[in-house]
Short mmCIF file of C-alpha atoms in Angstrom, two decimals:
data_model
loop_
_atom_site.label_atom_id
_atom_site.label_comp_id
_atom_site.label_asym_id
_atom_site.label_seq_id
_atom_site.Cartn_x
_atom_site.Cartn_y
_atom_site.Cartn_z
CA MET A 21 65.30 -51.68 12.47
CA ALA A 22 68.31 -53.99 12.59
CA VAL A 23 67.69 -57.53 11.41
CA LEU A 24 68.02 -60.06 14.22
CA THR A 25 70.42 -62.88 13.45
CA ARG A 26 72.05 -65.50 15.63
CA ARG A 27 75.41 -63.83 15.07
CA ASN A 28 74.47 -60.38 16.31
CA LEU A 29 72.35 -61.77 19.15
CA LEU A 30 75.16 -63.94 20.49
CA ALA A 31 77.75 -61.23 19.93
CA GLY A 32 75.99 -59.08 22.49
CA ALA A 33 75.05 -61.86 24.87
CA ALA A 34 78.30 -61.70 26.81
CA ALA A 35 77.35 -58.25 28.08
CA LEU A 36 74.09 -59.46 29.59
CA PRO A 37 73.90 -59.72 33.38
CA LEU A 38 72.86 -63.38 33.29
CA SER A 39 74.31 -66.29 35.23
CA ILE A 40 73.69 -68.94 32.59
CA SER A 41 76.79 -70.30 30.92
CA SER A 42 77.07 -70.24 27.17
CA ILE A 43 78.66 -73.67 27.47
CA SER A 44 75.20 -75.07 28.20
CA LEU A 45 73.85 -73.57 25.00
CA LEU A 46 76.74 -74.93 22.96
CA ALA A 47 76.16 -78.36 24.44
CA ALA A 48 72.49 -78.11 23.53
CA ALA A 49 73.34 -77.22 19.95
CA LYS A 50 75.31 -80.47 19.65
CA GLN A 51 72.32 -82.63 20.54
CA PRO A 52 71.64 -84.41 17.23
CA THR A 53 68.28 -86.05 17.87
CA ILE A 54 66.15 -83.69 19.94
CA ARG A 55 64.31 -80.82 18.29
CA ARG A 56 64.25 -77.82 20.65
CA VAL A 57 60.93 -75.97 20.65
CA LEU A 58 60.13 -72.67 22.37
CA TRP A 59 56.38 -72.84 22.94
CA ALA A 60 54.63 -69.48 22.83
CA ALA A 61 53.49 -69.61 26.46
CA ASN A 62 57.02 -68.88 27.67
CA VAL A 63 57.07 -65.53 25.86
CA ARG A 64 53.35 -64.78 25.66
CA SER A 65 53.83 -61.22 26.95
CA LYS A 66 56.55 -60.35 24.41
CA PRO A 67 56.37 -58.82 20.92
CA LEU A 68 57.59 -60.78 17.91
CA ASP A 69 61.16 -59.51 17.79
CA GLU A 70 61.67 -60.18 21.50
CA ARG A 71 60.35 -63.72 21.05
CA ILE A 72 62.92 -64.22 18.34
CA GLN A 73 65.62 -62.93 20.66
CA ALA A 74 64.44 -65.31 23.38
CA ALA A 75 64.47 -68.30 21.05
CA MET A 76 67.98 -67.56 19.81
CA ALA A 77 69.28 -66.93 23.32
CA GLY A 78 67.95 -70.31 24.44
CA GLY A 79 69.34 -72.30 21.55
CA PHE A 80 65.92 -73.14 20.13
CA THR A 81 65.36 -74.05 16.50
CA HIS A 82 61.56 -73.96 16.43
CA MET A 83 58.74 -71.89 17.94
CA SER A 84 54.98 -72.08 18.19
CA LEU A 85 52.68 -69.12 17.72
CA PHE A 86 49.20 -68.34 19.00
CA PRO A 87 46.67 -67.42 16.29
CA ILE A 88 45.60 -64.41 18.40
CA ASP A 89 49.14 -63.01 18.27
CA ILE A 90 49.47 -63.52 14.54
CA LYS A 91 46.16 -61.70 14.06
CA SER A 92 47.37 -58.86 16.28
CA TRP A 93 50.67 -58.46 14.42
CA GLU A 94 48.87 -58.45 11.09
CA SER A 95 46.43 -55.81 12.31
CA GLN A 96 49.39 -53.67 13.38
CA GLY A 97 50.87 -53.80 9.88
CA THR A 98 53.15 -56.85 9.97
CA PRO A 99 51.90 -59.33 7.36
CA LEU A 100 52.73 -63.03 7.36
CA LYS A 101 55.44 -62.47 4.77
CA GLN A 102 57.30 -60.09 7.10
CA ILE A 103 56.85 -62.36 10.11
CA LYS A 104 58.32 -65.20 8.09
CA ALA A 105 61.23 -63.06 6.90
CA ARG A 106 62.17 -62.13 10.47
CA LEU A 107 62.08 -65.76 11.52
CA ASP A 108 64.14 -66.80 8.51
CA ALA A 109 66.79 -64.18 9.28
CA ALA A 110 67.14 -65.67 12.76
CA GLY A 111 67.28 -69.25 11.49
CA LEU A 112 64.00 -70.13 13.23
CA LYS A 113 61.08 -72.21 12.02
CA ILE A 114 57.47 -72.26 13.14
CA LEU A 115 56.56 -75.68 14.40
CA ALA A 116 52.92 -75.19 15.30
CA ILE A 117 49.94 -72.92 15.11
CA ASP A 118 48.45 -73.50 18.55
CA PRO A 119 45.68 -73.78 19.58
CA TYR A 120 43.03 -74.68 17.03
CA THR A 121 39.63 -75.47 18.54
CA GLN A 122 36.97 -75.28 15.82
CA TRP A 123 37.69 -78.83 14.66
CA ALA A 124 35.43 -80.01 17.51
CA PRO A 125 31.88 -81.13 16.65
CA ARG A 126 29.13 -78.50 16.80
CA TRP A 127 31.63 -75.87 17.90
CA ALA A 128 30.01 -72.72 19.31
CA LEU A 129 31.03 -69.91 21.63
CA PRO A 130 29.51 -70.72 25.03
CA GLU A 131 28.21 -68.51 27.82
CA GLY A 132 30.26 -67.95 30.93
CA TYR A 133 33.74 -67.43 29.48
CA GLY A 134 35.67 -64.18 29.46
CA ALA A 135 36.06 -62.21 26.25
CA ASP A 136 39.84 -62.64 26.24
CA TYR A 137 39.61 -66.43 26.36
CA LEU A 138 36.94 -66.55 23.67
CA SER A 139 39.06 -64.33 21.42
CA PHE A 140 42.04 -66.60 22.05
CA VAL A 141 40.25 -69.71 20.76
CA ASN A 142 37.91 -68.25 18.12
CA PHE A 143 39.72 -69.05 14.87
CA SER A 144 38.37 -71.00 11.93
CA GLU A 145 40.04 -73.79 10.02
CA ALA A 146 40.57 -71.37 7.15
CA ASP A 147 42.28 -68.96 9.55
CA VAL A 148 44.78 -71.46 10.90
CA PHE A 149 45.47 -72.97 7.48
CA ARG A 150 46.20 -69.51 6.08
CA MET A 151 48.57 -68.77 8.94
CA ALA A 152 50.28 -72.14 8.68
CA ASP A 153 50.71 -71.80 4.93
CA GLY A 154 52.11 -68.28 5.16
CA LEU A 155 54.58 -69.16 7.91
CA GLU A 156 55.40 -72.62 6.57
CA ALA A 157 54.40 -74.18 9.87
CA GLU A 158 54.54 -77.93 10.28
CA THR A 159 51.63 -78.66 12.60
CA ILE A 160 48.20 -77.55 13.77
CA ASN A 161 47.73 -78.28 17.48
CA CYS A 162 44.12 -79.14 18.33
CA VAL A 163 42.41 -78.85 21.71
CA GLU A 164 38.84 -78.96 22.97
CA PRO A 165 38.65 -75.74 25.01
CA PHE A 166 35.27 -75.69 26.75
CA GLY A 167 34.98 -78.99 28.61
CA VAL A 168 32.26 -80.26 26.27
CA LYS A 169 31.68 -84.01 26.50
CA TYR A 170 31.36 -85.72 23.13
CA GLU A 171 30.86 -89.28 22.04
CA THR A 172 34.21 -90.75 21.07
CA SER A 173 32.87 -91.52 17.60
CA GLU A 174 32.06 -87.84 17.08
CA LEU A 175 35.60 -86.82 17.99
CA ILE A 176 37.08 -89.46 15.71
CA ASP A 177 35.00 -88.27 12.76
CA ALA A 178 35.68 -84.57 13.36
CA LEU A 179 39.41 -84.90 13.95
CA GLY A 180 39.73 -87.33 11.07
CA ARG A 181 38.15 -84.82 8.71
CA HIS A 182 40.41 -82.02 9.90
CA THR A 183 43.46 -84.25 9.60
CA GLU A 184 42.54 -85.08 6.01
CA GLN A 185 42.17 -81.41 5.13
CA ALA A 186 45.47 -80.57 6.80
CA GLN A 187 47.24 -83.43 5.04
CA LYS A 188 46.20 -82.00 1.67
CA ARG A 189 48.18 -78.89 2.61
CA GLY A 190 51.22 -80.79 3.81
CA LEU A 191 50.38 -80.19 7.48
CA LYS A 192 50.47 -82.53 10.44
CA VAL A 193 47.91 -82.40 13.24
CA THR A 194 48.35 -82.98 16.96
CA LEU A 195 45.71 -83.53 19.62
CA GLU A 196 46.41 -82.24 23.12
CA PHE A 197 44.50 -83.43 26.17
CA MET A 198 43.86 -81.05 29.09
CA PRO A 199 42.19 -81.62 32.47
CA ILE A 200 39.91 -78.62 31.79
CA SER A 201 38.89 -80.07 28.42
CA GLY A 202 36.32 -82.56 27.22
CA ILE A 203 39.39 -84.61 26.26
CA PHE A 204 40.60 -84.53 29.83
CA ASP A 205 43.48 -87.01 30.00
CA LEU A 206 45.73 -89.30 28.01
CA LYS A 207 43.27 -92.18 27.65
CA PRO A 208 40.53 -90.49 25.56
CA ALA A 209 43.09 -88.54 23.54
CA TRP A 210 44.92 -91.72 22.59
CA GLU A 211 41.64 -93.50 21.79
CA VAL A 212 40.80 -90.81 19.25
CA VAL A 213 44.26 -90.61 17.68
CA LYS A 214 44.54 -94.39 17.51
CA ALA A 215 41.13 -94.74 15.86
CA VAL A 216 41.75 -92.04 13.25
CA ASN A 217 44.89 -93.97 12.36
CA SER A 218 46.56 -91.36 10.18
CA PRO A 219 50.33 -91.04 9.76
CA THR A 220 49.94 -87.27 10.00
CA LEU A 221 48.05 -87.27 13.32
CA GLY A 222 49.68 -87.67 16.71
CA LEU A 223 49.54 -86.51 20.31
CA THR A 224 50.92 -83.45 22.00
CA PHE A 225 51.99 -84.60 25.47
CA ASP A 226 52.06 -81.80 28.05
CA THR A 227 53.53 -82.86 31.39
CA TRP A 228 51.45 -80.33 33.36
CA HIS A 229 48.25 -81.69 31.84
CA TYR A 230 49.44 -85.24 32.43
CA PHE A 231 50.11 -84.81 36.14
CA ARG A 232 47.06 -82.60 36.74
CA SER A 233 44.74 -85.17 35.14
CA LYS A 234 45.14 -88.94 35.57
CA PRO A 235 48.79 -89.88 35.05
CA ASP A 236 48.94 -93.45 33.77
CA ASP A 237 52.44 -94.72 33.17
CA ALA A 238 51.20 -98.17 32.20
CA LEU A 239 49.02 -96.70 29.44
CA LEU A 240 51.78 -94.36 28.31
CA ARG A 241 54.12 -97.31 27.86
CA THR A 242 51.66 -98.95 25.44
CA ILE A 243 51.61 -95.96 23.07
CA PRO A 244 54.02 -96.16 20.13
CA GLY A 245 56.55 -93.38 20.55
CA GLU A 246 56.12 -92.23 16.97
CA LYS A 247 52.49 -91.32 17.75
CA ILE A 248 53.57 -88.69 20.27
CA PHE A 249 54.62 -85.90 17.93
CA GLU A 250 55.33 -83.14 20.47
CA ILE A 251 56.30 -82.96 24.15
CA GLN A 252 55.74 -79.89 26.33
CA LEU A 253 57.58 -79.77 29.65
CA ALA A 254 56.12 -77.90 32.62
CA ASP A 255 56.27 -78.45 36.36
CA ALA A 256 54.20 -77.22 39.32
CA LYS A 257 53.61 -77.58 43.02
CA GLN A 258 51.44 -80.57 43.94
CA ALA A 259 48.90 -78.28 45.59
CA LEU A 260 46.99 -75.96 43.28
CA ARG A 261 48.01 -72.33 43.38
CA GLY A 262 45.46 -69.62 42.77
CA THR A 263 41.72 -70.09 43.07
CA ASN A 264 41.18 -72.96 40.62
CA LEU A 265 42.73 -75.30 38.08
CA VAL A 266 42.58 -72.76 35.25
CA GLU A 267 44.44 -70.15 37.28
CA ASP A 268 47.09 -72.70 38.22
CA LEU A 269 47.41 -73.64 34.54
CA LEU A 270 47.74 -70.10 33.23
CA ARG A 271 49.66 -68.34 36.02
CA TYR A 272 51.71 -70.74 38.11
CA ARG A 273 53.45 -73.28 35.93
CA MET A 274 57.16 -73.77 36.56
CA LEU A 275 60.14 -74.82 34.51
CA PRO A 276 60.76 -78.58 34.60
CA GLY A 277 62.65 -79.59 37.71
CA GLU A 278 61.59 -76.52 39.70
CA GLY A 279 58.32 -77.96 40.99
CA GLU A 280 57.12 -81.19 42.55
CA PHE A 281 55.99 -83.30 39.59
CA ASP A 282 58.03 -86.36 38.60
CA ILE A 283 59.25 -84.80 35.36
CA LYS A 284 62.40 -86.92 35.35
CA GLY A 285 60.33 -90.09 35.63
CA VAL A 286 57.93 -89.27 32.81
CA VAL A 287 60.82 -88.12 30.60
CA SER A 288 62.42 -91.52 31.21
CA THR A 289 59.21 -93.24 30.11
CA LEU A 290 58.93 -91.05 27.01
CA ARG A 291 62.52 -91.91 26.13
CA ASP A 292 61.87 -95.61 26.64
CA ILE A 293 59.01 -95.64 24.13
CA GLY A 294 60.91 -93.56 21.58
CA ALA A 295 58.79 -90.42 21.90
CA TYR A 296 61.43 -87.97 23.09
CA ARG A 297 62.23 -86.29 19.79
CA SER A 298 60.60 -82.85 19.68
CA VAL A 299 60.57 -81.19 23.08
CA GLY A 300 60.27 -77.79 24.71
CA PRO A 301 59.12 -76.02 27.86
CA GLU A 302 55.62 -74.58 27.98
CA VAL A 303 55.42 -72.36 31.04
CA PHE A 304 52.34 -70.19 31.39
CA ALA A 305 53.37 -68.18 34.43
CA ASP A 306 53.30 -64.66 35.81
CA ALA A 307 56.91 -65.14 36.89
CA MET A 308 57.98 -65.99 33.34
CA ASP A 309 56.04 -63.02 31.95
CA ALA A 310 58.00 -60.69 34.23
CA LEU A 311 61.41 -61.72 32.88
CA PRO A 312 63.15 -59.85 30.07
CA ALA A 313 62.81 -61.81 26.85
CA ILE A 314 66.43 -62.90 26.54
CA GLU A 315 66.58 -64.03 30.16
CA ALA A 316 63.35 -65.99 29.73
CA GLY A 317 64.68 -67.63 26.60
CA ARG A 318 67.98 -68.57 28.15
CA LYS A 319 66.35 -69.95 31.30
CA CYS A 320 64.07 -72.06 29.12
CA GLY A 321 67.02 -73.22 27.06
CA VAL A 322 69.13 -74.27 30.02
CA SER A 323 66.17 -76.03 31.62
CA LEU A 324 65.51 -77.96 28.42
CA THR A 325 69.19 -78.88 28.08
CA LYS A 326 69.08 -80.48 31.53
CA PHE A 327 66.15 -82.63 30.47
CA ILE A 328 67.84 -83.58 27.23
CA SER A 329 71.02 -84.58 29.04
CA ILE A 330 69.49 -86.73 31.81
#
């Protein structure tokens, strides 16, 4: 198998039947202050090598990986060392192992969820630390996946403990709020992160989650920008698509600027507070799944460039 590098990927890109100009990618590469992240959702249907192709085609420097995919690749005979070598050859780094859920108090697999979802979230702290260590990831992204309501003090204690353990390994931790979660919007997420008060703990700010929960620009403007570690950009129609919020989340997200959310406005706020430093699209969508990997990567890259340039 040929080793994927930026040189051989770009050498063949001119032959691709895509309408996106390479000038946009070159402009993106010159952006000195914004880290470009390809979140795994955009390429969730693709094997590892195609994800690497997508990231290079879009001008990304960092990627996230799902624990379930890492487990699958290992079970198919590709150990962490080989995954890391392929990423290194392409000049890519792993930003985050995402998601990690077992940090939450009294974590247990509940009734009423599908087997695929439970498999997606069922990874221990030891699992994600092993993956992060082997891939030299920077961050563990934490979510509460089952809509369990906890006392704020419980969340502070649990996330504080996990953050301490991660810090011992040189890892940062992010907390991501979701409207389907027990940590359902920006307010409780910030309360927990603020109370833990660790330099290695911050927020992941997902624009889809923000607009589908309780968007609060006034609150957002009070949060120090340095406490928002990661920004995920995703758009949508105002009206839910599919049968419920989960289906809209996992099947009908859109690239920023293609839907009806005020992505430009919230990006402006994030810039104003100094949070707009590490950014990437996160588009869970059937339409994105259907694209060839390189086309998906380049569409994501051009979309991100627009929201870096505004």
